[in-house]
Amino acid sequence: MTAPTAIVAEDEATLRHQLVEQLGQLWPEVEIVGEATDGVQALRLLDERRPDILFLDIEMPGATGLEVA
């Protein structure tokens, strides 16, 4: 069975890094295949990487997390 893949989208760098770090500690099997700093980048990564899971900030430039979802 392959590891689940995820993208983390958060425009605040500190929060994004904290979430990636916490995910690594709490769910070591998950592979973070991309990090986005805005909604447009999140959509591009979603199309390119096709992750199993998205962790989306609600308020981001370009497109909100809800719009990305």
GROMACS .gro file of N, CA, C and O in nm:
model
  276
    1MET      N    1   0.085  -0.119   0.000
    1MET     CA    2   0.000   0.000   0.000
    1MET      C    3   0.089   0.124   0.000
    1MET      O    4   0.183   0.134   0.077
    2THR      N    5   0.057   0.220  -0.084
    2THR     CA    6   0.137   0.342  -0.091
    2THR      C    7   0.093   0.440   0.016
    2THR      O    8  -0.021   0.439   0.062
    3ALA      N    9   0.187   0.526   0.053
    3ALA     CA   10   0.160   0.628   0.155
    3ALA      C   11   0.062   0.731   0.099
    3ALA      O   12   0.068   0.765  -0.019
    4PRO      N   13  -0.027   0.783   0.182
    4PRO     CA   14  -0.115   0.890   0.137
    4PRO      C   15  -0.033   1.016   0.107
    4PRO      O   16   0.069   1.042   0.171
    5THR      N   17  -0.078   1.092   0.009
    5THR     CA   18  -0.009   1.216  -0.028
    5THR      C   19  -0.097   1.335   0.005
    5THR      O   20  -0.220   1.325   0.008
    6ALA      N   21  -0.031   1.449   0.031
    6ALA     CA   22  -0.105   1.568   0.071
    6ALA      C   23  -0.037   1.694   0.020
    6ALA      O   24   0.084   1.696  -0.003
    7ILE      N   25  -0.118   1.798   0.005
    7ILE     CA   26  -0.070   1.933  -0.024
    7ILE      C   27  -0.116   2.021   0.091
    7ILE      O   28  -0.230   2.009   0.138
    8VAL      N   29  -0.028   2.110   0.135
    8VAL     CA   30  -0.059   2.206   0.240
    8VAL      C   31  -0.062   2.345   0.175
    8VAL      O   32   0.036   2.386   0.113
    9ALA      N   33  -0.174   2.414   0.187
    9ALA     CA   34  -0.188   2.549   0.132
    9ALA      C   35  -0.216   2.647   0.246
    9ALA      O   36  -0.320   2.638   0.311
   10GLU      N   37  -0.123   2.737   0.268
   10GLU     CA   38  -0.133   2.837   0.375
   10GLU      C   39  -0.045   2.954   0.335
   10GLU      O   40   0.072   2.935   0.302
   11ASP      N   41  -0.102   3.074   0.334
   11ASP     CA   42  -0.025   3.191   0.289
   11ASP      C   43   0.073   3.242   0.394
   11ASP      O   44   0.168   3.312   0.360
   12GLU      N   45   0.055   3.207   0.520
   12GLU     CA   46   0.148   3.249   0.625
   12GLU      C   47   0.254   3.141   0.644
   12GLU      O   48   0.223   3.029   0.686
   13ALA      N   49   0.379   3.175   0.611
   13ALA     CA   50   0.488   3.077   0.609
   13ALA      C   51   0.505   3.005   0.743
   13ALA      O   52   0.522   2.883   0.746
   14THR      N   53   0.499   3.078   0.853
   14THR     CA   54   0.518   3.016   0.985
   14THR      C   55   0.411   2.911   1.011
   14THR      O   56   0.442   2.801   1.056
   15LEU      N   57   0.286   2.944   0.983
   15LEU     CA   58   0.177   2.848   1.005
   15LEU      C   59   0.191   2.728   0.913
   15LEU      O   60   0.165   2.614   0.954
   16ARG      N   61   0.229   2.751   0.788
   16ARG     CA   62   0.247   2.643   0.692
   16ARG      C   63   0.356   2.546   0.741
   16ARG      O   64   0.337   2.425   0.743
   17HIS      N   65   0.469   2.600   0.783
   17HIS     CA   66   0.579   2.516   0.830
   17HIS      C   67   0.539   2.439   0.956
   17HIS      O   68   0.575   2.322   0.973
   18GLN      N   69   0.465   2.505   1.046
   18GLN     CA   70   0.420   2.438   1.169
   18GLN      C   71   0.326   2.322   1.136
   18GLN      O   72   0.336   2.215   1.196
   19LEU      N   73   0.235   2.344   1.041
   19LEU     CA   74   0.142   2.238   1.004
   19LEU      C   75   0.216   2.120   0.943
   19LEU      O   76   0.190   2.005   0.978
   20VAL      N   77   0.311   2.146   0.854
   20VAL     CA   78   0.389   2.038   0.793
   20VAL      C   79   0.466   1.962   0.899
   20VAL      O   80   0.468   1.838   0.899
   21GLU      N   81   0.525   2.033   0.993
   21GLU     CA   82   0.600   1.969   1.101
   21GLU      C   83   0.508   1.884   1.188
   21GLU      O   84   0.542   1.770   1.222
   22GLN      N   85   0.393   1.938   1.226
   22GLN     CA   86   0.300   1.863   1.311
   22GLN      C   87   0.246   1.740   1.239
   22GLN      O   88   0.230   1.634   1.299
   23LEU      N   89   0.217   1.754   1.111
   23LEU     CA   90   0.171   1.638   1.034
   23LEU      C   91   0.277   1.529   1.033
   23LEU      O   92   0.246   1.411   1.046
   24GLY      N   93   0.403   1.569   1.017
   24GLY     CA   94   0.512   1.471   1.019
   24GLY      C   95   0.522   1.397   1.150
   24GLY      O   96   0.554   1.278   1.154
   25GLN      N   97   0.493   1.466   1.259
   25GLN     CA   98   0.498   1.403   1.391
   25GLN      C   99   0.376   1.315   1.417
   25GLN      O  100   0.388   1.204   1.470
   26LEU      N  101   0.258   1.365   1.382
   26LEU     CA  102   0.134   1.295   1.414
   26LEU      C  103   0.096   1.188   1.311
   26LEU      O  104   0.024   1.094   1.343
   27TRP      N  105   0.141   1.207   1.187
   27TRP     CA  106   0.104   1.117   1.079
   27TRP      C  107   0.226   1.095   0.990
   27TRP      O  108   0.231   1.145   0.878
   28PRO      N  109   0.326   1.023   1.040
   28PRO     CA  110   0.452   1.010   0.968
   28PRO      C  111   0.438   0.941   0.831
   28PRO      O  112   0.525   0.958   0.746
   29GLU      N  113   0.331   0.867   0.809
   29GLU     CA  114   0.312   0.799   0.681
   29GLU      C  115   0.274   0.894   0.567
   29GLU      O  116   0.294   0.862   0.451
   30VAL      N  117   0.216   1.009   0.599
   30VAL     CA  118   0.171   1.100   0.494
   30VAL      C  119   0.291   1.166   0.427
   30VAL      O  120   0.387   1.205   0.493
   31GLU      N  121   0.286   1.173   0.295
   31GLU     CA  122   0.392   1.237   0.218
   31GLU      C  123   0.341   1.372   0.167
   31GLU      O  124   0.245   1.378   0.090
   32ILE      N  125   0.403   1.481   0.212
   32ILE     CA  126   0.366   1.615   0.166
   32ILE      C  127   0.430   1.633   0.028
   32ILE      O  128   0.551   1.639   0.016
   33VAL      N  129   0.347   1.640  -0.075
   33VAL     CA  130   0.398   1.648  -0.213
   33VAL      C  131   0.398   1.790  -0.267
   33VAL      O  132   0.437   1.812  -0.382
   34GLY      N  133   0.352   1.885  -0.186
   34GLY     CA  134   0.354   2.024  -0.229
   34GLY      C  135   0.307   2.117  -0.120
   34GLY      O  136   0.229   2.078  -0.033
   35GLU      N  137   0.360   2.239  -0.127
   35GLU     CA  138   0.318   2.345  -0.036
   35GLU      C  139   0.284   2.466  -0.121
   35GLU      O  140   0.361   2.503  -0.210
   36ALA      N  141   0.170   2.527  -0.094
   36ALA     CA  142   0.124   2.642  -0.170
   36ALA      C  143   0.111   2.764  -0.080
   36ALA      O  144   0.076   2.752   0.037
   37THR      N  145   0.140   2.880  -0.137
   37THR     CA  146   0.130   3.005  -0.063
   37THR      C  147   0.006   3.085  -0.099
   37THR      O  148  -0.021   3.187  -0.038
   38ASP      N  149  -0.070   3.038  -0.198
   38ASP     CA  150  -0.195   3.105  -0.234
   38ASP      C  151  -0.286   3.004  -0.304
   38ASP      O  152  -0.244   2.892  -0.336
   39GLY      N  153  -0.409   3.045  -0.328
   39GLY     CA  154  -0.507   2.955  -0.386
   39GLY      C  155  -0.476   2.914  -0.529
   39GLY      O  156  -0.501   2.799  -0.568
   40VAL      N  157  -0.421   3.003  -0.608
   40VAL     CA  158  -0.387   2.970  -0.746
   40VAL      C  159  -0.278   2.864  -0.750
   40VAL      O  160  -0.285   2.767  -0.827
   41GLN      N  161  -0.177   2.880  -0.667
   41GLN     CA  162  -0.070   2.781  -0.659
   41GLN      C  163  -0.124   2.648  -0.609
   41GLN      O  164  -0.084   2.542  -0.658
   42ALA      N  165  -0.217   2.650  -0.515
   42ALA     CA  166  -0.278   2.527  -0.465
   42ALA      C  167  -0.351   2.454  -0.577
   42ALA      O  168  -0.340   2.331  -0.590
   43LEU      N  169  -0.425   2.527  -0.660
   43LEU     CA  170  -0.495   2.465  -0.773
   43LEU      C  171  -0.397   2.403  -0.872
   43LEU      O  172  -0.421   2.293  -0.923
   44ARG      N  173  -0.287   2.472  -0.899
   44ARG     CA  174  -0.186   2.420  -0.991
   44ARG      C  175  -0.124   2.292  -0.936
   44ARG      O  176  -0.111   2.192  -1.007
   45LEU      N  177  -0.088   2.294  -0.807
   45LEU     CA  178  -0.030   2.175  -0.744
   45LEU      C  179  -0.130   2.059  -0.741
   45LEU      O  180  -0.092   1.944  -0.761
   46LEU      N  181  -0.256   2.090  -0.716
   46LEU     CA  182  -0.359   1.988  -0.716
   46LEU      C  183  -0.365   1.919  -0.851
   46LEU      O  184  -0.369   1.796  -0.860
   47ASP      N  185  -0.360   1.997  -0.958
   47ASP     CA  186  -0.366   1.942  -1.093
   47ASP      C  187  -0.239   1.862  -1.126
   47ASP      O  188  -0.247   1.756  -1.187
   48GLU      N  189  -0.123   1.912  -1.084
   48GLU     CA  190   0.004   1.847  -1.115
   48GLU      C  191   0.029   1.721  -1.032
   48GLU      O  192   0.078   1.621  -1.083
   49ARG      N  193   0.000   1.727  -0.903
   49ARG     CA  194   0.040   1.622  -0.810
   49ARG      C  195  -0.071   1.523  -0.776
   49ARG      O  196  -0.044   1.414  -0.730
   50ARG      N  197  -0.197   1.564  -0.793
   50ARG     CA  198  -0.312   1.477  -0.765
   50ARG      C  199  -0.303   1.411  -0.626
   50ARG      O  200  -0.304   1.289  -0.615
   51PRO      N  201  -0.295   1.492  -0.519
   51PRO     CA  202  -0.280   1.436  -0.385
   51PRO      C  203  -0.408   1.368  -0.337
   51PRO      O  204  -0.517   1.392  -0.389
   52ASP      N  205  -0.392   1.286  -0.236
   52ASP     CA  206  -0.508   1.222  -0.172
   52ASP      C  207  -0.582   1.320  -0.082
   52ASP      O  208  -0.703   1.309  -0.065
   53ILE      N  209  -0.507   1.415  -0.022
   53ILE     CA  210  -0.563   1.505   0.079
   53ILE      C  211  -0.512   1.646   0.056
   53ILE      O  212  -0.397   1.666   0.016
   54LEU      N  213  -0.598   1.744   0.084
   54LEU     CA  214  -0.560   1.885   0.081
   54LEU      C  215  -0.583   1.945   0.219
   54LEU      O  216  -0.689   1.926   0.277
   55PHE      N  217  -0.484   2.018   0.268
   55PHE     CA  218  -0.501   2.097   0.390
   55PHE      C  219  -0.502   2.242   0.344
   55PHE      O  220  -0.400   2.294   0.298
   56LEU      N  221  -0.618   2.307   0.352
   56LEU     CA  222  -0.638   2.439   0.292
   56LEU      C  223  -0.668   2.546   0.396
   56LEU      O  224  -0.757   2.529   0.480
   57ASP      N  225  -0.597   2.657   0.384
   57ASP     CA  226  -0.630   2.777   0.459
   57ASP      C  227  -0.757   2.834   0.397
   57ASP      O  228  -0.775   2.830   0.274
   58ILE      N  229  -0.844   2.887   0.477
   58ILE     CA  230  -0.969   2.943   0.424
   58ILE      C  231  -0.944   3.076   0.354
   58ILE      O  232  -0.993   3.098   0.243
   59GLU      N  233  -0.868   3.164   0.414
   59GLU     CA  234  -0.841   3.297   0.358
   59GLU      C  235  -0.701   3.301   0.296
   59GLU      O  236  -0.602   3.308   0.368
   60MET      N  237  -0.696   3.292   0.163
   60MET     CA  238  -0.569   3.301   0.090
   60MET      C  239  -0.587   3.394  -0.028
   60MET      O  240  -0.696   3.405  -0.081
   61PRO      N  241  -0.478   3.456  -0.073
   61PRO     CA  242  -0.486   3.537  -0.194
   61PRO      C  243  -0.509   3.448  -0.316
   61PRO      O  244  -0.474   3.331  -0.316
   62GLY      N  245  -0.568   3.506  -0.419
   62GLY     CA  246  -0.588   3.434  -0.546
   62GLY      C  247  -0.715   3.352  -0.550
   62GLY      O  248  -0.793   3.365  -0.641
   63ALA      N  249  -0.734   3.266  -0.452
   63ALA     CA  250  -0.854   3.184  -0.439
   63ALA      C  251  -0.859   3.137  -0.294
   63ALA      O  252  -0.757   3.098  -0.237
   64THR      N  253  -0.975   3.139  -0.236
   64THR     CA  254  -0.988   3.094  -0.097
   64THR      C  255  -0.979   2.941  -0.092
   64THR      O  256  -0.993   2.873  -0.193
   65GLY      N  257  -0.957   2.890   0.028
   65GLY     CA  258  -0.957   2.746   0.045
   65GLY      C  259  -1.089   2.683   0.003
   65GLY      O  260  -1.091   2.574  -0.053
   66LEU      N  261  -1.198   2.752   0.029
   66LEU     CA  262  -1.329   2.699  -0.013
   66LEU      C  263  -1.341   2.695  -0.164
   66LEU      O  264  -1.397   2.601  -0.220
   67GLU      N  265  -1.289   2.795  -0.233
   67GLU     CA  266  -1.291   2.795  -0.379
   67GLU      C  267  -1.204   2.683  -0.435
   67GLU      O  268  -1.240   2.619  -0.533
   68VAL      N  269  -1.090   2.660  -0.374
   68VAL     CA  270  -1.003   2.551  -0.417
   68VAL      C  271  -1.072   2.418  -0.398
   68VAL      O  272  -1.068   2.332  -0.487
   69ALA      N  273  -1.137   2.400  -0.284
   69ALA     CA  274  -1.207   2.275  -0.256
   69ALA      C  275  -1.320   2.252  -0.357
   69ALA      O  276  -1.342   2.142  -0.402
   0.00000   0.00000   0.00000
